[in-house]
Short mmCIF file of C-alpha atoms in Angstrom, two decimals:
data_model
loop_
_atom_site.label_atom_id
_atom_site.label_comp_id
_atom_site.label_asym_id
_atom_site.label_seq_id
_atom_site.Cartn_x
_atom_site.Cartn_y
_atom_site.Cartn_z
CA MET I 5 41.32 215.50 15.75
CA THR I 6 42.47 218.81 13.75
CA PRO I 7 43.63 222.18 14.91
CA HIS I 8 40.91 223.47 13.38
CA ASP I 9 38.13 221.40 14.87
CA PRO I 10 36.36 223.45 17.65
CA PRO I 11 36.78 221.90 21.43
CA PRO I 12 34.22 219.39 22.44
CA GLN I 13 31.35 220.45 23.84
CA PRO I 14 31.30 219.25 27.75
CA PRO I 15 27.92 217.25 28.17
CA GLY I 16 24.91 219.06 28.72
CA ARG I 17 23.78 219.05 31.87
CA PRO I 18 21.05 217.17 33.60
CA ARG I 19 17.61 218.59 33.53
CA PHE I 20 15.69 217.92 36.62
CA GLU I 21 12.12 219.34 37.49
CA PHE I 22 11.79 220.22 40.91
CA ARG I 23 7.72 220.50 42.70
CA GLN I 24 7.01 222.22 45.26
CA ARG I 25 6.41 220.71 48.73
CA PRO I 26 3.00 220.42 49.93
CA SER I 27 3.54 223.22 52.57
CA GLU I 28 4.50 225.69 49.58
CA ALA I 29 1.49 225.21 47.40
CA VAL I 30 -1.19 227.00 47.93
CA ALA I 31 -4.13 224.45 48.60
CA ARG I 32 -7.47 224.74 47.14
CA ARG I 33 -9.82 224.29 49.97
CA ALA I 34 -11.35 221.25 49.67
CA ARG I 35 -14.71 221.24 48.80
CA VAL I 36 -16.04 219.35 51.82
CA VAL I 37 -14.72 221.53 54.26
CA ASP I 38 -16.79 224.27 52.60
CA ALA I 39 -19.44 222.29 53.18
CA SER I 40 -18.83 221.40 56.62
CA PHE I 41 -19.03 224.95 57.26
CA ALA I 42 -22.55 225.37 55.23
CA LEU I 43 -23.81 222.72 57.67
CA TRP I 44 -22.61 224.10 60.88
CA THR I 45 -23.48 227.04 59.87
CA ALA I 46 -26.77 225.95 59.48
CA ALA I 47 -26.52 224.27 63.07
CA ALA I 48 -26.18 227.41 64.04
CA VAL I 49 -28.51 229.47 63.12
CA LEU I 50 -31.12 226.79 64.87
CA GLY I 51 -29.39 226.52 68.12
CA VAL I 52 -29.56 230.54 68.21
CA VAL I 53 -33.40 230.68 67.09
CA ALA I 54 -34.17 227.59 69.77
CA GLY I 55 -32.68 229.82 72.42
CA LEU I 56 -34.55 233.13 71.52
CA VAL I 57 -38.16 230.73 71.34
CA LEU I 58 -36.93 230.10 74.55
CA LEU I 59 -36.11 233.35 75.41
CA LEU I 60 -39.44 234.52 74.30
CA ASP I 61 -40.99 232.08 76.17
CA LEU I 62 -38.91 232.60 79.61
CA ASP I 63 -41.61 232.85 81.85
CA GLY I 64 -43.18 229.12 80.12
CA VAL I 65 -39.86 227.71 80.05
CA THR I 66 -39.68 228.95 84.07
CA ALA I 67 -43.56 227.01 84.92
CA SER I 68 -42.05 223.82 83.22
CA VAL I 69 -38.89 223.25 85.04
CA ARG I 70 -40.68 224.64 88.45
CA ALA I 71 -43.10 222.00 87.37
CA VAL I 72 -40.47 219.30 87.37
CA VAL I 73 -38.44 220.71 90.33
CA ASP I 74 -41.89 220.54 92.25
CA ARG I 75 -42.55 217.21 91.80
CA ASP I 76 -39.07 215.40 91.93
CA PHE I 77 -37.74 217.35 94.79
CA PRO I 78 -40.85 218.21 97.23
CA ASN I 79 -38.45 218.22 100.50
CA GLU I 80 -35.92 220.77 99.66
CA THR I 81 -36.91 224.08 101.01
CA PRO I 82 -38.38 227.12 98.61
CA VAL I 83 -35.37 228.71 98.62
CA THR I 84 -32.92 226.10 97.16
CA ARG I 85 -36.34 224.79 94.55
CA ASP I 86 -36.18 228.46 93.41
CA ARG I 87 -32.37 228.59 92.70
CA ALA I 88 -32.87 225.13 91.07
CA VAL I 89 -35.36 226.97 88.98
CA ALA I 90 -33.34 229.86 87.63
CA ALA I 91 -30.18 227.82 87.43
CA ALA I 92 -31.98 225.05 85.01
CA ALA I 93 -33.51 227.92 83.12
CA ALA I 94 -30.57 229.67 82.74
CA VAL I 95 -28.59 226.74 81.61
CA LEU I 96 -31.48 225.64 79.07
CA VAL I 97 -31.57 229.13 77.30
CA GLY I 98 -28.00 230.75 77.71
CA GLY I 99 -26.87 227.19 76.72
CA ALA I 100 -28.64 226.90 73.12
CA LEU I 101 -27.47 230.57 72.82
CA LEU I 102 -24.20 230.07 73.81
CA VAL I 103 -23.51 227.25 72.17
CA GLY I 104 -24.96 228.33 68.49
CA VAL I 105 -22.30 231.56 69.02
CA LEU I 106 -19.88 229.41 69.32
CA THR I 107 -20.69 227.16 67.21
CA ALA I 108 -20.79 229.74 64.12
CA LEU I 109 -17.15 231.28 65.73
CA ALA I 110 -15.55 227.20 65.32
CA ALA I 111 -17.19 226.92 62.32
CA ALA I 112 -15.39 230.26 60.62
CA ALA I 113 -12.17 229.14 62.55
CA MET I 114 -12.19 225.86 60.82
CA ARG I 115 -13.18 227.20 57.36
CA SER I 116 -10.21 229.13 57.71
CA GLY I 117 -8.04 226.68 58.41
CA ARG I 118 -7.79 225.63 61.51
CA GLY I 119 -7.77 222.05 62.36
CA GLY I 120 -8.13 222.46 66.11
CA ALA I 121 -11.26 224.19 65.21
CA ARG I 122 -12.45 220.97 64.25
CA VAL I 123 -12.26 219.41 68.06
CA VAL I 124 -14.45 222.42 69.19
CA LEU I 125 -16.31 222.01 67.22
CA ALA I 126 -17.27 217.90 67.91
CA LEU I 127 -17.20 219.20 71.89
CA LEU I 128 -19.83 221.68 70.70
CA LEU I 129 -22.18 218.91 68.96
CA ALA I 130 -21.52 216.54 72.65
CA VAL I 131 -22.31 219.98 74.59
CA THR I 132 -25.66 220.40 72.06
CA VAL I 133 -26.53 216.58 72.50
CA VAL I 134 -26.34 217.39 76.38
CA GLU I 135 -28.51 220.39 76.24
CA ILE I 136 -31.30 217.78 74.22
CA VAL I 137 -31.48 215.56 76.33
CA LEU I 138 -31.95 218.35 79.53
CA ALA I 139 -34.64 220.50 77.38
CA LEU I 140 -36.91 217.03 76.67
CA GLY I 141 -40.31 217.24 78.57
CA VAL I 142 -39.46 220.56 79.55
CA VAL I 143 -39.57 222.71 76.85
CA PRO I 144 -41.63 222.43 73.98
CA PRO I 145 -41.41 220.14 71.45
CA ALA I 146 -40.59 222.34 68.71
CA VAL I 147 -37.59 224.01 70.69
CA VAL I 148 -36.46 220.05 70.69
CA ALA I 149 -37.05 219.86 67.42
CA LEU I 150 -35.12 222.67 66.52
CA LEU I 151 -31.85 221.60 69.00
CA ALA I 152 -32.32 218.19 66.88
CA ALA I 153 -32.32 219.45 63.78
CA GLY I 154 -28.93 221.52 64.47
CA ALA I 155 -27.78 218.24 66.27
CA VAL I 156 -27.89 215.87 63.05
CA LEU I 157 -26.81 219.12 60.73
CA GLY I 158 -23.79 218.70 62.79
CA LEU I 159 -23.28 215.35 62.68
CA VAL I 160 -23.14 215.46 58.95
CA ALA I 161 -20.85 218.47 59.10
CA ALA I 162 -18.34 216.50 61.42
CA VAL I 163 -18.29 213.79 59.37
CA LEU I 164 -17.88 215.61 56.35
CA MET I 165 -14.63 217.84 58.34
CA LEU I 166 -12.91 214.70 58.97
CA LEU I 167 -13.16 212.58 55.45
CA PRO I 168 -9.88 212.44 54.34
CA ALA I 169 -9.66 214.81 51.36
CA ALA I 170 -10.74 217.89 54.18
CA HIS I 171 -8.03 216.09 56.40
CA ARG I 172 -5.03 216.19 53.77
CA TRP I 173 -6.19 220.13 53.51
CA PHE I 174 -5.60 220.79 57.31
CA ALA I 175 -2.53 219.30 56.93
CA ALA I 176 -1.32 221.17 53.90
CA ARG I 177 -2.94 224.48 55.92
CA ARG I 178 -1.00 223.55 58.89
CA ARG I 179 2.76 223.19 57.47
#
């Protein structure tokens, strides 16, 4: 080394590439979540339509429920039977409407990334199945068909919202 030589250069800095954490990356919503939302929305619409059909034919629903109550509980007092008819008709009509509205709200929450809405949607699907069982033989077959079609759409939507792509998206949204 001579006095005119430039001083030696320090070794170069190592180059690192830092990846973003999954929580820092803006995750695009999984397509299965959008498809699930669309199916849940369609199921909610079918439930509300079924409830509105029951509401429009409230006298027919009440008469059908009264026939079942009078046949199955002949020893009860008329007041008790009237209360049972009123309660059963309210559960059938109000249940369909309420479950439909709650399904739409929970589907919107699920689409916005709230993973807990998936649990609510699954519970609402179970309530829909109970509603179908209660409606069999009491309400018109068209209403049962609407409720059953909504339950089938909800079942497919439930499967879609639990697929791995949807799970990854909800996990990224939670962090």
